Short mmCIF file of the C-alpha atoms (twelve columns), coordinates in Angstrom:
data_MODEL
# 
_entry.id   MODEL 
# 
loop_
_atom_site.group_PDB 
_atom_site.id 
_atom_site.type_symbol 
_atom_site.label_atom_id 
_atom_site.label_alt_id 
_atom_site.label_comp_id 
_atom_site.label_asym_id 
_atom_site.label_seq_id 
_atom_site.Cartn_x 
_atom_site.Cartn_y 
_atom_site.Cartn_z 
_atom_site.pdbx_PDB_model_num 
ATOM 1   C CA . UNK A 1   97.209  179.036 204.799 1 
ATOM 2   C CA . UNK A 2   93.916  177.105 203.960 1 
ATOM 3   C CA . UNK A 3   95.640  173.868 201.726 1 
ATOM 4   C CA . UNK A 4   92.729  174.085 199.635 1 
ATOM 5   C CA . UNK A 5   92.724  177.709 198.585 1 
ATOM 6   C CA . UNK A 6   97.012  176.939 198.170 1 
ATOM 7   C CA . UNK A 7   95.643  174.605 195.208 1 
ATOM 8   C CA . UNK A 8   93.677  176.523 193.285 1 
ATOM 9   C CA . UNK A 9   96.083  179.057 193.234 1 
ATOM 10  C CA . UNK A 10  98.985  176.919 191.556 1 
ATOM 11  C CA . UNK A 11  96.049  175.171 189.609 1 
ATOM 12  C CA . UNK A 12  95.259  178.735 187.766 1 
ATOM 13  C CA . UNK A 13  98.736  179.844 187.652 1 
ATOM 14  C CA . UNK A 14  99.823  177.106 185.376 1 
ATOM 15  C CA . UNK A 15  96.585  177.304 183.298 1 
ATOM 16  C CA . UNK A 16  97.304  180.991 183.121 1 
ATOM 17  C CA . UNK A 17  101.127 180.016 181.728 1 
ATOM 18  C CA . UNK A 18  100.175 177.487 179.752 1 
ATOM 19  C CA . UNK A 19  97.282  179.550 177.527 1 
ATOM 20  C CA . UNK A 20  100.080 182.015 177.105 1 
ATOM 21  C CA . UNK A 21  102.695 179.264 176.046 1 
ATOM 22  C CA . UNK A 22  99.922  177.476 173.693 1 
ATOM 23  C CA . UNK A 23  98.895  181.186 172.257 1 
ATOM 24  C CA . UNK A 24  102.731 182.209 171.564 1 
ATOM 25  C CA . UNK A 25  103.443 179.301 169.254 1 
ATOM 26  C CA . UNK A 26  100.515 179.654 167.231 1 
ATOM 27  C CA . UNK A 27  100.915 179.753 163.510 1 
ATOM 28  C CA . UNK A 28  98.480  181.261 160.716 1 
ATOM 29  C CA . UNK A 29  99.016  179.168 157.937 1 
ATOM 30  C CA . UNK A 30  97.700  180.239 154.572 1 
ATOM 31  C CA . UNK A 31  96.074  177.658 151.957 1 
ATOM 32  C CA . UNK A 32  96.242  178.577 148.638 1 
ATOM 33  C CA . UNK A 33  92.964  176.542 146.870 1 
ATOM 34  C CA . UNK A 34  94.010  176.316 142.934 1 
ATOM 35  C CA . UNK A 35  90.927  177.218 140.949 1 
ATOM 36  C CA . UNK A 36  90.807  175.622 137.778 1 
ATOM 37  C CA . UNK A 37  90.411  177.148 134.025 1 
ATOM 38  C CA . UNK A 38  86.592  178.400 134.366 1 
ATOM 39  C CA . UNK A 39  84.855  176.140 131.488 1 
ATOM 40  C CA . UNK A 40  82.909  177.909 128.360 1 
ATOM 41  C CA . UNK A 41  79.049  177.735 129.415 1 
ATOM 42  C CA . UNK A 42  76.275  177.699 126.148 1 
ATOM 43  C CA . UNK A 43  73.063  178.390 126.966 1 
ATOM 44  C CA . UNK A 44  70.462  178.290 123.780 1 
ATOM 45  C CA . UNK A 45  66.654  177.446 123.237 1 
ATOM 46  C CA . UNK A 46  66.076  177.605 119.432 1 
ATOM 47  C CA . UNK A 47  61.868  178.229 118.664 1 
ATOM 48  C CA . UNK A 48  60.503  178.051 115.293 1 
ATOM 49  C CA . UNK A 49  60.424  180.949 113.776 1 
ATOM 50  C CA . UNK A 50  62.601  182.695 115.976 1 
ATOM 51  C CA . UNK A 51  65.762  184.912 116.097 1 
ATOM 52  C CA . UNK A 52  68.456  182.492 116.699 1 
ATOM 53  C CA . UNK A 53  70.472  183.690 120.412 1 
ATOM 54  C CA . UNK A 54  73.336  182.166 122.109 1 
ATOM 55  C CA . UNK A 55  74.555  183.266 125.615 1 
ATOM 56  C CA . UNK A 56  78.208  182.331 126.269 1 
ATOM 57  C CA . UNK A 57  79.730  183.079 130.000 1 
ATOM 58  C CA . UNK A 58  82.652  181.606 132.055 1 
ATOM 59  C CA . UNK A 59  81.993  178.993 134.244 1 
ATOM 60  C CA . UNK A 60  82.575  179.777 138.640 1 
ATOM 61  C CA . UNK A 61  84.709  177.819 140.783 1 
ATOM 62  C CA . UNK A 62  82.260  176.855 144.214 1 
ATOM 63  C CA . UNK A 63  84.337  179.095 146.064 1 
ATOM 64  C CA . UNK A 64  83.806  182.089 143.831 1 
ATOM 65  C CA . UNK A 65  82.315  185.057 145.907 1 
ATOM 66  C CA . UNK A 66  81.263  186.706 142.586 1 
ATOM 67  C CA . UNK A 67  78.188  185.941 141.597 1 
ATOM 68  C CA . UNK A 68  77.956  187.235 138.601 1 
ATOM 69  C CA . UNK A 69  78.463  185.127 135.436 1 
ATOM 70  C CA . UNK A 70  81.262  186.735 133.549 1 
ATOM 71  C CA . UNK A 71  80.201  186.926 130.026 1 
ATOM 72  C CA . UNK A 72  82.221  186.236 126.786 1 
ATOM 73  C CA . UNK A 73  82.517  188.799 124.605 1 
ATOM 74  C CA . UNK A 74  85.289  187.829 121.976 1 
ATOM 75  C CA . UNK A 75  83.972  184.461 120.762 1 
ATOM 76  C CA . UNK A 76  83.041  183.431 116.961 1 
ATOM 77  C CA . UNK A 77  80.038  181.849 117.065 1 
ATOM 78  C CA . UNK A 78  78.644  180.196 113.963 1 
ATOM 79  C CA . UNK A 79  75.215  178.271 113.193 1 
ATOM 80  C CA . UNK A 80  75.394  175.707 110.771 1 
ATOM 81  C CA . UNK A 81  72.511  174.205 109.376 1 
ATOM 82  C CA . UNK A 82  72.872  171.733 106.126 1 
ATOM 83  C CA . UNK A 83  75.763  173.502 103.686 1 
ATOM 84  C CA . UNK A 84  75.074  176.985 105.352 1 
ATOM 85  C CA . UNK A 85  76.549  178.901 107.536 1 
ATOM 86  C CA . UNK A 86  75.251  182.196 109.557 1 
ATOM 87  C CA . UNK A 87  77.458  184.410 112.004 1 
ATOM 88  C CA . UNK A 88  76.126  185.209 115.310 1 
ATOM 89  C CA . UNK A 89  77.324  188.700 116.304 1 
ATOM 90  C CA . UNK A 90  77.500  189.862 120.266 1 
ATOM 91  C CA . UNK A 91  74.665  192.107 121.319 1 
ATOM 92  C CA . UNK A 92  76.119  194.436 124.114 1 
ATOM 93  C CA . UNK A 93  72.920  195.087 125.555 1 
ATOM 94  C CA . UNK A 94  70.937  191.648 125.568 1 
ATOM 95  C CA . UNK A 95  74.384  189.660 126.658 1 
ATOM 96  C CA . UNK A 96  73.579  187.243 123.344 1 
ATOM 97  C CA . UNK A 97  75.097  186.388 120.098 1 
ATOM 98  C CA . UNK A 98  72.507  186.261 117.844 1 
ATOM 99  C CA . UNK A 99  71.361  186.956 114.055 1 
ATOM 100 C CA . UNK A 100 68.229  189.148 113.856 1 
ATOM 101 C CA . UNK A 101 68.783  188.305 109.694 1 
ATOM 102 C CA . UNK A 102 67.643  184.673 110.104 1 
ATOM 103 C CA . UNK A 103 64.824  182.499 111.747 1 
ATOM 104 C CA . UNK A 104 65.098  179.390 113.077 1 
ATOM 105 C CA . UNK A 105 62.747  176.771 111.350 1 
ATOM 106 C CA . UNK A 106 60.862  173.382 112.462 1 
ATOM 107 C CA . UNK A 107 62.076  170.104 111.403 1 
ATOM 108 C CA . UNK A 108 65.789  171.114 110.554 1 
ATOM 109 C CA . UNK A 109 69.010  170.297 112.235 1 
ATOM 110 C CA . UNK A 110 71.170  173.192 113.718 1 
ATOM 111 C CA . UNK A 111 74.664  173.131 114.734 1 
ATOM 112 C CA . UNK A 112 76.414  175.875 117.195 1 
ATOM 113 C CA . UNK A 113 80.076  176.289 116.696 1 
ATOM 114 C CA . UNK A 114 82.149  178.382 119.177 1 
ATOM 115 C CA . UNK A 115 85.612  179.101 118.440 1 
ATOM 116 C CA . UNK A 116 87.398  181.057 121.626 1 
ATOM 117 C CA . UNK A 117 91.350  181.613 122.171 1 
ATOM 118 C CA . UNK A 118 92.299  179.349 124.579 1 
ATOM 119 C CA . UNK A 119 89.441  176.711 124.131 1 
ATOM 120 C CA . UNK A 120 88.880  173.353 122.165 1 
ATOM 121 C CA . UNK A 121 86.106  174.442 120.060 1 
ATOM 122 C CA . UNK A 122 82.651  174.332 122.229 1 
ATOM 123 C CA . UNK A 123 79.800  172.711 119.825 1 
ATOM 124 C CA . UNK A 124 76.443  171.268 120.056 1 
ATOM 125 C CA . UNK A 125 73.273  170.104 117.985 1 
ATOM 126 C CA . UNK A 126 70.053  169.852 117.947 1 
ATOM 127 C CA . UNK A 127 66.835  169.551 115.838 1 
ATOM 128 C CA . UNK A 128 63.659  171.569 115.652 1 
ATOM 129 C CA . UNK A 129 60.586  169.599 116.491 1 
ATOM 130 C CA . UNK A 130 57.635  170.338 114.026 1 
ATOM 131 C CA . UNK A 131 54.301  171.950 115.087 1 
ATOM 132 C CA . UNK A 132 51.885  170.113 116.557 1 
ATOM 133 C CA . UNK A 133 48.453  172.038 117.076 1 
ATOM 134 C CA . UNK A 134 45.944  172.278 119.739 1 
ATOM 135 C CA . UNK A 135 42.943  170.900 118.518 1 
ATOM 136 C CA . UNK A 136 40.538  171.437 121.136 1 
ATOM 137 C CA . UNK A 137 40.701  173.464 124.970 1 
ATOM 138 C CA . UNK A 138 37.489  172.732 126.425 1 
ATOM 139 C CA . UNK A 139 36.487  174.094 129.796 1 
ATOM 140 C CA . UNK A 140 34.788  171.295 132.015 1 
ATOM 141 C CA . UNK A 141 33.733  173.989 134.461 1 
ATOM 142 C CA . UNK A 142 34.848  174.730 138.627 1 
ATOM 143 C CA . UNK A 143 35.882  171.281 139.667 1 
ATOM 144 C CA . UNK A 144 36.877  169.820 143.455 1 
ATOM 145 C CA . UNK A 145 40.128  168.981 143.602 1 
ATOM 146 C CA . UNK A 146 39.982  167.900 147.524 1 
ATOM 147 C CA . UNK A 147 38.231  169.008 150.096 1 
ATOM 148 C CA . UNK A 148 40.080  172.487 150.815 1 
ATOM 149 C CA . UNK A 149 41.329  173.537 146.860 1 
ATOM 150 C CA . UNK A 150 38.843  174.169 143.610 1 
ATOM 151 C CA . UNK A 151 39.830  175.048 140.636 1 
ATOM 152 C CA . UNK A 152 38.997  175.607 136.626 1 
ATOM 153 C CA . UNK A 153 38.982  172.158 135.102 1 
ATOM 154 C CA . UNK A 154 40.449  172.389 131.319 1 
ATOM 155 C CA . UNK A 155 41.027  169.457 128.839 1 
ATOM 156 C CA . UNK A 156 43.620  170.017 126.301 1 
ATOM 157 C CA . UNK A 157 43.412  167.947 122.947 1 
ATOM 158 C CA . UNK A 158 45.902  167.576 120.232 1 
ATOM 159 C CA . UNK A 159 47.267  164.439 117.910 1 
ATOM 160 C CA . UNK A 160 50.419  163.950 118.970 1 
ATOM 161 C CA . UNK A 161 52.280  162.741 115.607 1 
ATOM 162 C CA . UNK A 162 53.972  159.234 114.998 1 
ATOM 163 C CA . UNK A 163 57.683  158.726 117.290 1 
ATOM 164 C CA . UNK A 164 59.146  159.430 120.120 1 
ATOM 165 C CA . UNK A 165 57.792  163.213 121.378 1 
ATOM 166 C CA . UNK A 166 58.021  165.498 124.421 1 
ATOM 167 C CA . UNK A 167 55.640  168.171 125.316 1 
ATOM 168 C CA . UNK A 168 55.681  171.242 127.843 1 
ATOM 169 C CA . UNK A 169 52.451  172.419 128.443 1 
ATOM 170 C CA . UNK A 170 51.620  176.016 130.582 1 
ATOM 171 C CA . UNK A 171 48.984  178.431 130.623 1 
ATOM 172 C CA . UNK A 172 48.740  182.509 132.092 1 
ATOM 173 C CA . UNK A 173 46.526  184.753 132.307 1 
ATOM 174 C CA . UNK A 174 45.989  188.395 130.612 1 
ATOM 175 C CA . UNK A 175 43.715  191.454 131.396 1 
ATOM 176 C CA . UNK A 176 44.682  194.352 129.581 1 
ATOM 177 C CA . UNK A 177 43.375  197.733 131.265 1 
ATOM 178 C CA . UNK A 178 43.554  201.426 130.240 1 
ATOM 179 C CA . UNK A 179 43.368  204.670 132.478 1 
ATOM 180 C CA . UNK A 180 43.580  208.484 131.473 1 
ATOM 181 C CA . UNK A 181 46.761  209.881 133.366 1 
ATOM 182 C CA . UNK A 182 47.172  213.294 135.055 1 
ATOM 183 C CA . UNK A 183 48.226  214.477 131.798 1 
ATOM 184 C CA . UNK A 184 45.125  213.229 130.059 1 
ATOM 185 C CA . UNK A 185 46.620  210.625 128.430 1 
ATOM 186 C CA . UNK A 186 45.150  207.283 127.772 1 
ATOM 187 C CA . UNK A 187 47.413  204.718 129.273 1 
ATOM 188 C CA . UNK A 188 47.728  200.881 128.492 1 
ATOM 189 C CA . UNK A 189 49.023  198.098 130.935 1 
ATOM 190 C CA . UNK A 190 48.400  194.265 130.922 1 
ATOM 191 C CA . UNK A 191 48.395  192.203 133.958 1 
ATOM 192 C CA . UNK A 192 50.376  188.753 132.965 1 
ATOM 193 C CA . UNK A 193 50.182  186.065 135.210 1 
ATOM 194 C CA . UNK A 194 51.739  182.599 135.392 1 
ATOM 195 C CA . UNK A 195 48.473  179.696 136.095 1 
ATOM 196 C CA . UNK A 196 49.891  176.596 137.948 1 
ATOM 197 C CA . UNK A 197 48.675  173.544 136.161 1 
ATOM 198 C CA . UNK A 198 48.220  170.254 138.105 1 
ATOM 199 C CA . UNK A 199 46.991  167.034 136.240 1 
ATOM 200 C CA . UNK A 200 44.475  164.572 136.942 1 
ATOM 201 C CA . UNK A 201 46.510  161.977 135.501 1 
ATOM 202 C CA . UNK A 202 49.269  160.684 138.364 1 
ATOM 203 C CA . UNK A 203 51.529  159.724 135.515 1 
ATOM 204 C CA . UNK A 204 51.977  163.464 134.580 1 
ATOM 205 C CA . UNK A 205 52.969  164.367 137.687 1 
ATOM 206 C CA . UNK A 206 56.234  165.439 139.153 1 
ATOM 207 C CA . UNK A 207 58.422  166.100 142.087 1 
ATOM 208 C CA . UNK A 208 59.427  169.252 141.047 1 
ATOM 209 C CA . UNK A 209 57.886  172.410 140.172 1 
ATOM 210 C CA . UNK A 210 58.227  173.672 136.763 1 
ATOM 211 C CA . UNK A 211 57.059  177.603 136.695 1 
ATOM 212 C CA . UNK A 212 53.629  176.504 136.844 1 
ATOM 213 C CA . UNK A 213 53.433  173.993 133.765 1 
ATOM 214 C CA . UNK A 214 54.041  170.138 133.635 1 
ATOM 215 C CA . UNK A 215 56.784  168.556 131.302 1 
ATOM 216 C CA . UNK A 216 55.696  164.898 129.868 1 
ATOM 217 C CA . UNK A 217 56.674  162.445 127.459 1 
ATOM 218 C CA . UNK A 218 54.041  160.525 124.862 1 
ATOM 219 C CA . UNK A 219 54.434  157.063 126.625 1 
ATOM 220 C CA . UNK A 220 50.813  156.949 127.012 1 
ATOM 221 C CA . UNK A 221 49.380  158.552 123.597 1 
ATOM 222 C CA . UNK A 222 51.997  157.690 120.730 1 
ATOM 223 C CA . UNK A 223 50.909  158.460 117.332 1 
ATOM 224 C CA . UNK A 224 47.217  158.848 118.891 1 
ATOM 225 C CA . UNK A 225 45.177  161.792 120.213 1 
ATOM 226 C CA . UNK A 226 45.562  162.760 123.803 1 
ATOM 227 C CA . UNK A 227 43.704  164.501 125.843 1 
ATOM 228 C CA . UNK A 228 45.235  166.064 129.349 1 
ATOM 229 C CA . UNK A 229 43.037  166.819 131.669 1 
ATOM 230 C CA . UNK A 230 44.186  169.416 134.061 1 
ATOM 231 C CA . UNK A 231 43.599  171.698 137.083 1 
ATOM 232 C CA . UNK A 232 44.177  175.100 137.530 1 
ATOM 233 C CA . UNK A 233 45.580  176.999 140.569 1 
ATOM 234 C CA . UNK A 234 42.350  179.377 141.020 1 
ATOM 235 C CA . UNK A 235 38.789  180.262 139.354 1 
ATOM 236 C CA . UNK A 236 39.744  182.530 136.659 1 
ATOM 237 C CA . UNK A 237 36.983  181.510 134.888 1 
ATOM 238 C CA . UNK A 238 34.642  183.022 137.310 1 
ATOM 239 C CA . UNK A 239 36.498  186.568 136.752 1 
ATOM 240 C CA . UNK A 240 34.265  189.120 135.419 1 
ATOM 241 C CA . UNK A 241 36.625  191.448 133.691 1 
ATOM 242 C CA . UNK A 242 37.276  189.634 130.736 1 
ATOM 243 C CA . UNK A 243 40.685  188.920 130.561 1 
ATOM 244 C CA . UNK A 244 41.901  186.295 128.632 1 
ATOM 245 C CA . UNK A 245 43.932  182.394 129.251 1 
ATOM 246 C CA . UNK A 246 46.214  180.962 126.951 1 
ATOM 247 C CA . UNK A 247 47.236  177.432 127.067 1 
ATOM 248 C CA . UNK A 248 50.590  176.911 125.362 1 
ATOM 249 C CA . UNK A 249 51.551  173.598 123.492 1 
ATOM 250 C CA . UNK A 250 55.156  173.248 123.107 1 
ATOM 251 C CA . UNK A 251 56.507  170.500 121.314 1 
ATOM 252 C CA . UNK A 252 60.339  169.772 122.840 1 
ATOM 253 C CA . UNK A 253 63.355  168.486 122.258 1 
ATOM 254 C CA . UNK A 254 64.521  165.264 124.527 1 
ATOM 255 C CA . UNK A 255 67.305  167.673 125.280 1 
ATOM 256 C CA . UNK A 256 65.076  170.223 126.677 1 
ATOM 257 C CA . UNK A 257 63.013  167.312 128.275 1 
ATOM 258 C CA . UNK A 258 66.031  165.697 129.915 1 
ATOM 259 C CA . UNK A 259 67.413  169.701 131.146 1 
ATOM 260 C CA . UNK A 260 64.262  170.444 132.425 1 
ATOM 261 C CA . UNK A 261 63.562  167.402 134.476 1 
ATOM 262 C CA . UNK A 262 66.960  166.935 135.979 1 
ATOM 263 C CA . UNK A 263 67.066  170.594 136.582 1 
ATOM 264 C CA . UNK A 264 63.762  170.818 138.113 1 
ATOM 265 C CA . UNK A 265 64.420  168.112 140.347 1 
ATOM 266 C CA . UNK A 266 68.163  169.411 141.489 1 
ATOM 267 C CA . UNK A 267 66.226  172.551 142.377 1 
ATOM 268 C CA . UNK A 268 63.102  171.274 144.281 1 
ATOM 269 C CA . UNK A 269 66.090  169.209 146.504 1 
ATOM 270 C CA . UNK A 270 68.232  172.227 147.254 1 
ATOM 271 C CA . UNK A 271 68.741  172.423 150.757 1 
ATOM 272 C CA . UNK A 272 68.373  168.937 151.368 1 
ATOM 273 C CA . UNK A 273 71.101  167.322 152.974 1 
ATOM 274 C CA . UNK A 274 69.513  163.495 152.581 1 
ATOM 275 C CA . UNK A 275 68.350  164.226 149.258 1 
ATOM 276 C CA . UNK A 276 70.254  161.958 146.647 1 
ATOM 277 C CA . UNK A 277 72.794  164.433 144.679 1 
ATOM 278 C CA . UNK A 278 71.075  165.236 140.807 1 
ATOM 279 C CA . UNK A 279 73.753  165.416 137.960 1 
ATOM 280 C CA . UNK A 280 72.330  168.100 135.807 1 
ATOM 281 C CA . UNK A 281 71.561  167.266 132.128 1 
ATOM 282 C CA . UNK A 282 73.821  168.870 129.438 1 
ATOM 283 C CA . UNK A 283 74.460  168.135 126.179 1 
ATOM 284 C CA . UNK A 284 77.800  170.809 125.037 1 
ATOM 285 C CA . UNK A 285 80.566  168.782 123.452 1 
ATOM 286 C CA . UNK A 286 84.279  170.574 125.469 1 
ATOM 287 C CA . UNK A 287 81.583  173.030 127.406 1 
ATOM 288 C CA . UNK A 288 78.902  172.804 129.765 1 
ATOM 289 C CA . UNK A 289 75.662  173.855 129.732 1 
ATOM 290 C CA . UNK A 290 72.343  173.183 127.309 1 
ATOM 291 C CA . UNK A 291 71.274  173.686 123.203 1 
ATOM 292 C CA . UNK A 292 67.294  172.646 123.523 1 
ATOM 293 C CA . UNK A 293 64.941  173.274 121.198 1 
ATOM 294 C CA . UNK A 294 61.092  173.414 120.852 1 
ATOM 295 C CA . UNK A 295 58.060  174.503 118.673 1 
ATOM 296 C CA . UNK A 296 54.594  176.675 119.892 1 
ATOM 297 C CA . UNK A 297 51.405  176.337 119.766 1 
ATOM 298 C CA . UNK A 298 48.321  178.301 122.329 1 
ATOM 299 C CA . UNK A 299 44.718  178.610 122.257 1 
ATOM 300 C CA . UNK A 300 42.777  181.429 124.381 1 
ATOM 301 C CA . UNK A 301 39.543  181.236 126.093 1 
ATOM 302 C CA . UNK A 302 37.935  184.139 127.734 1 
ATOM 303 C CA . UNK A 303 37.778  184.379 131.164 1 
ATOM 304 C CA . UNK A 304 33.903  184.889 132.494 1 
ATOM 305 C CA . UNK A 305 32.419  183.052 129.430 1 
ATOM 306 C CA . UNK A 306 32.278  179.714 130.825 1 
ATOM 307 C CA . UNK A 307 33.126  178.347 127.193 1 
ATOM 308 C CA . UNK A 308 35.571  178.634 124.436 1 
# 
């Protein structure tokens, strides 16, 4: 018999035995991974003149394959504010606690209290910034941004009040339409749509996207007028169906400031395995999650008009 054919007959015979050796002494061995007590979440953003509404849910464990927030139902939530005290009641339908008896007003301090069975009592506070108005919107007309983008160039004025302040600042666009229906019925829609902002300042920039608006502080301006000068995304200006843009002022909270930064930025670095890790800003004493706060103000121009 051929020697070398002999070989590589034993050869595979005892790999043969041995696979079936290995394969009869393997063991499945189960890991039970403890998950921990889920946390209470808060989630509230308190606008002047606005219903007050707190959303409470568990917190998941990483490994949870539910992705679904589960929310709490049987907490008491109270708002204090001074030497009063209002109850928020659970809304089945919105998923809130809220008070549709009360608005929220600027300048005042508000304190959420959540007592839960089980729980240290979840708490946080925050105070309403005061209004600060838009004084001017002015529309510098279609402007170059670099050699491939245009877009509307818009200044934005307003006196931003002795202290330390934060501002949000976004802008959208409306066109509201009718039709008559196969009924004959006259029919209303509006066409809403979000208008990214980029500045001409570098300062004011970013490294995160923030649904189209830019978050900044008043490091620059403090207890003087400033005036933000600022792209849009397209030439809605140049539209000829005489919709409308609004640019909204929002005065804000550091909290909300602080949220929406570290937030933003954990989000623009999500799938980034080099990207440093981003600890996410919250401010919910034996909870997680965010109370921020903020105040209003907009001014329209019509689109087509090529002035305010």
């Amino acid at each position: 018999m051929n020697t070398l054919l002999s070989f590589r007959r034993v050869f595979l015979f005892v790999f043969v035995a041995a696979g079936l050796f290995i394969s009869s002494c393997e063991t499945t061995v189960d890991i039970d991974i403890p998950f921990e007590k889920p946390q209470v979440t808060l989630n509230a953003t308190f606008l002047h003149n606005a219903f007050p509404k707190v959303r409470l849910t568990y917190s998941r464990h990483i490994l949870d394959t539910n992705w679904e927030f589960e929310p709490i139902k049987t907490a008491e939530v109270k708002l204090i504010t001074g030497n009063e005290t209002y109850f928020l009641n659970y809304n089945e339908e919105s998923g809130e606690y809220s008070n549709l008896q009360y608005l929220v007003s600027e300048d005042t301090e508000y304190t959420i209290e959540v007592d839960l069975e089980g729980y240290e009592k979840v708490q946080a506070t925050e105070m309403v910034p005061i209004y600060v108005s838009i004084q001017d919107l002015v529309y510098n007309g279609k402007g170059q941004q670099d050699a491939w983008t245009s877009g509307d160039d818009f200044s934005l004025i307003f006196n931003d009040p002795v202290g330390e302040h934060y501002y949000e600042i976004s802008a959208y666009y409306v066109r509201r339409e009718h039709y008559i229906n196969e009924y004959g019925e006259e029919v209303y829609y509006e066409d809403n749509r979000t208008i990214y902002l980029e500045p001409k300042n570098p300062s004011y920039e970013t490294d995160f996207f923030l649904d189209g608006g830019i978050i900044i502080d008043d490091k620059l301006f403090e207890g003087k007028q400033a005036k933000i000068d600022l792209f849009t995304s397209g030439n809605f200006m140049e539209l000829e169906d005489r919709g409308e843009i609004y640019f909204v002022l929002k005065n804000i909270s550091k909290s909300y400031y602080d949220f929406q930064s570290t937030y933003g930025l954990q989000d623009w670095n999500d799938g980034d395995p080099f990207a440093q890790p981003v600890q996410v800003f919250s401010n919910i004493e034996n909870g997680i999650g965010i109370f921020m706060t903020g105040n209003i103000a907009s001014e329209k121009i019509e689109t087509g008009s090529g002035q305010n």
